[in-house]
Amino acid sequence: MAVTPDSSPVPARDRTRRGFVLRGLVLLVAAVLATGCTADSGAATEPPATTVASTTSAPVPGPDAFDPSAYPPLPPVPAPAGATVECRYTEGGPATPQARFSRVATVSTVGTVELTLETTVGPIPLVLDRAKAPCTVNSFINLARQGFYNRSTCDQLVDEPGTQLFTCGDPTGTGTGGPGYRFPDEYPVTVTSHVNGFLTPVLHPRGTLAMASDGRADSNGSRFLLVFGDSVMPAQYTIFGTIGESALPLLDAAAEAGHEGGPGSFGRGRPLTPIMINRVI
């Protein structure tokens, strides 16, 4: 495992077009939360250095093209209160299988951790950021070391302008499994304002690595999101790192084949090109 040291308003646009895009995004996110992005019940979890993913995807042509600049960015990352933080993990949720975990752990808030998902579509390098989400990083590493993710598949693909991601990390491949424990939300959930009781939708850049969520607070488990296109989503997903630049074309190619979703699927379904995580190194 390689460890490195730490290193607006929405612009005016055509109301009809914006309304169409926003309504579509709301429906899509609702569908994902209802069926595909349900967090398991647990915690989520170092090879060569990787290049951090770019923050924009290629523009989509056409009159109704998705325009990332029309949406607010993620909020600034607050500075950690100290060099370490106490993390708490609570038993609960599905255990498929039950993972080993410590209920309380003191972990570093400094630096990054590099690891790689060895998958059937090629290596997917990840850079985990302790300053953003130290407890999430600790959990993800814990699960990876146990082999929890070995032979697990990415069970869902969402591929619509404005939301492009794979959901991975459930050993059952059903979208309902988990490690048997949960832990609290971290950035950006904890620093984002609410509007009418809902977390503000923000732009998650291409290359974002985040935890899945079932829409409830502190429902993090083992499932995570590989965001391969600029995506507008409520800020309810803990972001704990980035995807290496070299992996993004692999995810683009896998998404190109589409998914099994049909009418009423809101742009999501099981990927037709399977992505299996053989191991995490």
XYZ file of C-alpha atoms in Angstrom:
281
model
C 0.000 0.000 0.000
C 1.549 3.292 -1.064
C 0.959 6.269 1.203
C 1.640 9.845 0.118
C 1.534 13.045 2.168
C -1.388 15.474 2.081
C -0.850 17.568 -0.290
C -22.846 30.180 -7.644
C -25.604 30.341 -8.463
C -26.822 28.242 -11.388
C -26.267 30.233 -14.599
C -29.375 31.408 -16.404
C -30.521 29.027 -19.121
C -33.639 28.091 -21.033
C -36.287 27.289 -18.418
C -37.922 24.531 -20.418
C -34.669 22.770 -21.055
C -33.496 23.116 -17.484
C -36.788 21.907 -16.130
C -36.628 18.841 -18.370
C -33.119 17.983 -17.219
C -33.864 18.555 -13.549
C -37.052 16.506 -13.627
C -35.179 13.712 -15.308
C -32.412 13.833 -12.724
C -34.869 13.773 -9.837
C -36.646 10.738 -11.275
C -33.358 9.027 -11.956
C -31.947 9.592 -8.506
C -35.231 8.438 -6.951
C -35.094 5.227 -8.936
C -31.472 4.643 -8.053
C -32.175 5.096 -4.357
C -35.188 2.824 -4.520
C -33.515 -0.083 -6.257
C -29.942 0.302 -7.308
C -27.969 2.499 -4.997
C -29.243 1.054 -1.751
C -26.296 1.067 0.548
C -25.498 -2.187 2.204
C -25.400 -1.932 5.880
C -21.869 -1.399 6.485
C -18.644 0.232 6.314
C -16.930 0.784 3.267
C -13.371 0.097 2.733
C -1.567 0.224 -3.469
C 0.365 -0.067 -6.342
C 1.950 2.539 -8.573
C 1.073 6.190 -8.328
C -1.891 7.188 -10.426
C -2.928 10.342 -12.205
C -6.004 11.929 -10.655
C -9.005 11.827 -12.948
C -10.019 14.827 -14.964
C -12.936 16.840 -13.641
C -14.978 17.117 -16.817
C -16.313 14.689 -19.355
C -16.586 15.233 -23.083
C -19.489 17.547 -24.010
C -22.613 15.931 -25.399
C -23.750 17.496 -28.685
C -27.325 18.490 -29.402
C -29.837 21.116 -28.266
C -30.546 19.289 -24.993
C -26.916 18.492 -24.175
C -26.088 18.260 -20.493
C -24.141 21.341 -19.389
C -22.108 20.683 -16.199
C -21.385 24.391 -15.748
C -25.084 25.028 -15.094
C -24.920 23.311 -11.702
C -23.201 24.240 -8.438
C -19.908 22.509 -7.647
C -19.116 20.507 -4.571
C -18.456 22.625 -1.471
C -14.889 23.263 -0.307
C -13.322 20.490 1.752
C -12.962 21.704 5.347
C -9.589 21.339 7.006
C -9.415 18.411 9.456
C -9.701 19.374 13.115
C -6.585 17.365 13.906
C -4.104 14.813 12.612
C -6.333 11.967 13.771
C -10.050 11.371 14.295
C -12.075 8.807 16.215
C -14.302 6.694 13.975
C -17.282 4.684 15.201
C -18.771 1.692 13.394
C -22.089 0.171 14.437
C -23.216 -3.386 13.887
C -26.291 -3.627 11.690
C -27.699 -4.286 8.272
C -27.142 -7.318 6.061
C -23.929 -9.254 6.557
C -23.063 -10.945 3.271
C -20.652 -12.032 4.590
C -20.043 -10.591 8.044
C -16.870 -8.532 7.959
C -14.489 -8.062 10.846
C -14.446 -4.538 12.232
C -13.554 -2.465 15.277
C -16.363 -0.479 16.847
C -13.997 2.399 17.602
C -10.828 3.282 15.702
C -8.473 6.247 15.773
C -7.348 6.955 12.220
C -5.236 9.497 10.346
C -6.728 12.499 8.551
C -3.491 13.107 6.646
C -2.446 11.964 3.200
C -3.766 9.661 0.521
C -3.787 5.914 -0.048
C -3.422 4.378 -3.495
C -4.874 1.004 -4.354
C -6.166 -0.750 -7.443
C -9.270 -2.759 -8.232
C -8.168 -5.627 -10.457
C -11.263 -6.196 -12.588
C -12.407 -8.119 -15.630
C -12.291 -4.922 -17.721
C -8.804 -3.985 -16.550
C -7.135 -2.291 -13.569
C -9.019 0.562 -11.911
C -6.614 2.658 -9.797
C -8.115 4.578 -6.895
C -6.719 7.373 -4.739
C -8.362 7.488 -1.311
C -8.330 10.872 0.440
C -8.102 10.756 4.232
C -8.675 14.499 4.617
C -12.099 14.238 2.969
C -13.383 11.089 4.644
C -10.941 9.404 7.034
C -13.454 6.946 8.509
C -14.649 5.880 5.065
C -11.088 5.379 3.866
C -10.335 3.299 6.949
C -13.388 1.109 6.400
C -12.715 0.623 2.676
C -9.152 -0.471 3.371
C -10.353 -2.781 6.144
C -12.771 -4.541 3.783
C -10.214 -4.702 0.977
C -7.629 -6.349 3.240
C -10.168 -8.978 4.254
C -10.884 -9.824 0.633
C -14.480 -8.687 1.078
C -14.640 -7.283 -2.455
C -12.984 -10.259 -4.137
C -15.154 -11.772 -6.896
C -17.871 -9.152 -6.369
C -19.546 -7.458 -9.333
C -20.700 -3.956 -10.142
C -24.435 -4.652 -10.049
C -25.770 -1.437 -11.566
C -25.014 1.019 -14.348
C -26.634 4.444 -14.620
C -25.857 6.039 -17.971
C -27.833 9.166 -18.758
C -26.590 12.698 -19.490
C -26.172 14.173 -16.033
C -25.770 10.865 -14.168
C -23.171 8.313 -15.223
C -21.887 5.786 -12.711
C -21.397 2.156 -11.771
C -22.458 0.862 -8.357
C -20.146 -1.809 -6.943
C -19.149 -3.444 -3.666
C -21.936 -5.940 -2.860
C -20.645 -9.541 -2.769
C -24.176 -10.838 -3.448
C -24.464 -8.850 -6.680
C -28.033 -7.898 -5.771
C -27.523 -4.371 -4.483
C -28.771 -5.309 -1.025
C -25.721 -6.892 0.611
C -23.236 -5.459 3.034
C -20.556 -6.133 5.665
C -22.835 -6.154 8.710
C -21.927 -2.713 10.007
C -22.632 0.960 9.266
C -20.848 4.237 9.848
C -21.628 7.985 9.707
C -21.631 10.209 6.645
C -18.642 12.412 5.907
C -17.826 15.076 3.264
C -19.775 16.533 1.487
C -22.883 15.385 3.361
C -21.831 17.016 6.600
C -21.067 20.417 5.049
C -23.931 20.788 2.537
C -27.001 22.944 3.109
C -30.549 21.586 3.003
C -33.330 22.994 0.820
C -36.867 22.065 1.877
C -35.427 19.185 3.853
C -33.319 17.836 1.008
C -29.575 18.025 0.445
C -28.699 20.388 -2.405
C -27.954 18.729 -5.774
C -24.368 19.414 -6.802
C -22.034 18.433 -9.625
C -19.984 15.317 -8.894
C -17.070 15.475 -11.361
C -16.054 12.648 -13.657
C -13.661 10.463 -11.697
C -15.392 10.823 -8.313
C -15.265 7.866 -5.908
C -18.143 7.892 -3.410
C -20.103 5.641 -1.084
C -23.551 4.444 -2.104
C -26.523 5.529 0.007
C -30.121 4.452 0.449
C -31.134 8.042 1.143
C -31.015 7.700 4.906
C -28.395 9.389 7.012
C -25.378 7.348 8.065
C -26.281 4.301 5.968
C -22.779 3.703 4.599
C -21.725 0.110 4.115
C -19.539 -1.584 1.532
C -21.197 -0.395 -1.693
C -19.553 2.419 -3.608
C -19.956 4.515 -6.767
C -17.541 4.803 -9.677
C -18.586 8.079 -11.342
C -17.336 8.050 -14.948
C -19.216 11.125 -16.195
C -20.059 14.497 -14.654
C -23.130 13.750 -12.539
C -25.638 15.975 -10.753
C -26.852 14.274 -7.568
C -27.928 15.294 -4.076
C -24.911 15.681 -1.830
C -25.853 12.575 0.166
C -22.974 10.394 -0.953
C -19.751 10.466 1.055
C -16.860 11.215 -1.309
C -13.643 9.514 -0.302
C -11.367 9.707 -3.318
C -10.884 9.717 -7.069
C -10.609 7.210 -9.907
C -7.322 7.086 -11.802
C -7.344 8.680 -15.259
C -6.285 5.437 -16.929
C -9.429 3.653 -15.709
C -11.970 6.100 -17.116
C -11.754 4.875 -20.748
C -12.285 1.334 -19.423
C -15.454 2.402 -17.640
C -16.590 4.365 -20.711
C -16.166 1.249 -22.856
C -18.009 -0.969 -20.396
C -20.886 1.519 -20.239
C -21.046 1.680 -24.035
C -22.632 -1.789 -24.143
C -25.563 -0.518 -22.074
C -27.598 -2.248 -19.387
C -30.588 -4.527 -18.936
C -32.962 -1.760 -17.884
C -36.083 -1.362 -19.987
C -39.031 1.047 -20.032
C -39.482 2.594 -16.619
C -35.909 1.810 -15.573
C -35.021 5.534 -15.414
C -31.744 4.918 -17.238
C -30.317 2.289 -14.950
C -29.902 -1.482 -14.853
C -27.428 -4.339 -14.619
C -24.457 -3.701 -16.964
C -24.368 -5.817 -20.119
C -20.581 -5.767 -19.874
C -19.929 -7.322 -16.459
C -17.350 -5.734 -14.188
C -16.077 -8.184 -11.608
C -13.568 -7.156 -8.965
C -11.130 -10.051 -8.762
C -9.157 -8.503 -5.924
C -8.001 -5.199 -4.461
C -4.257 -4.559 -4.232
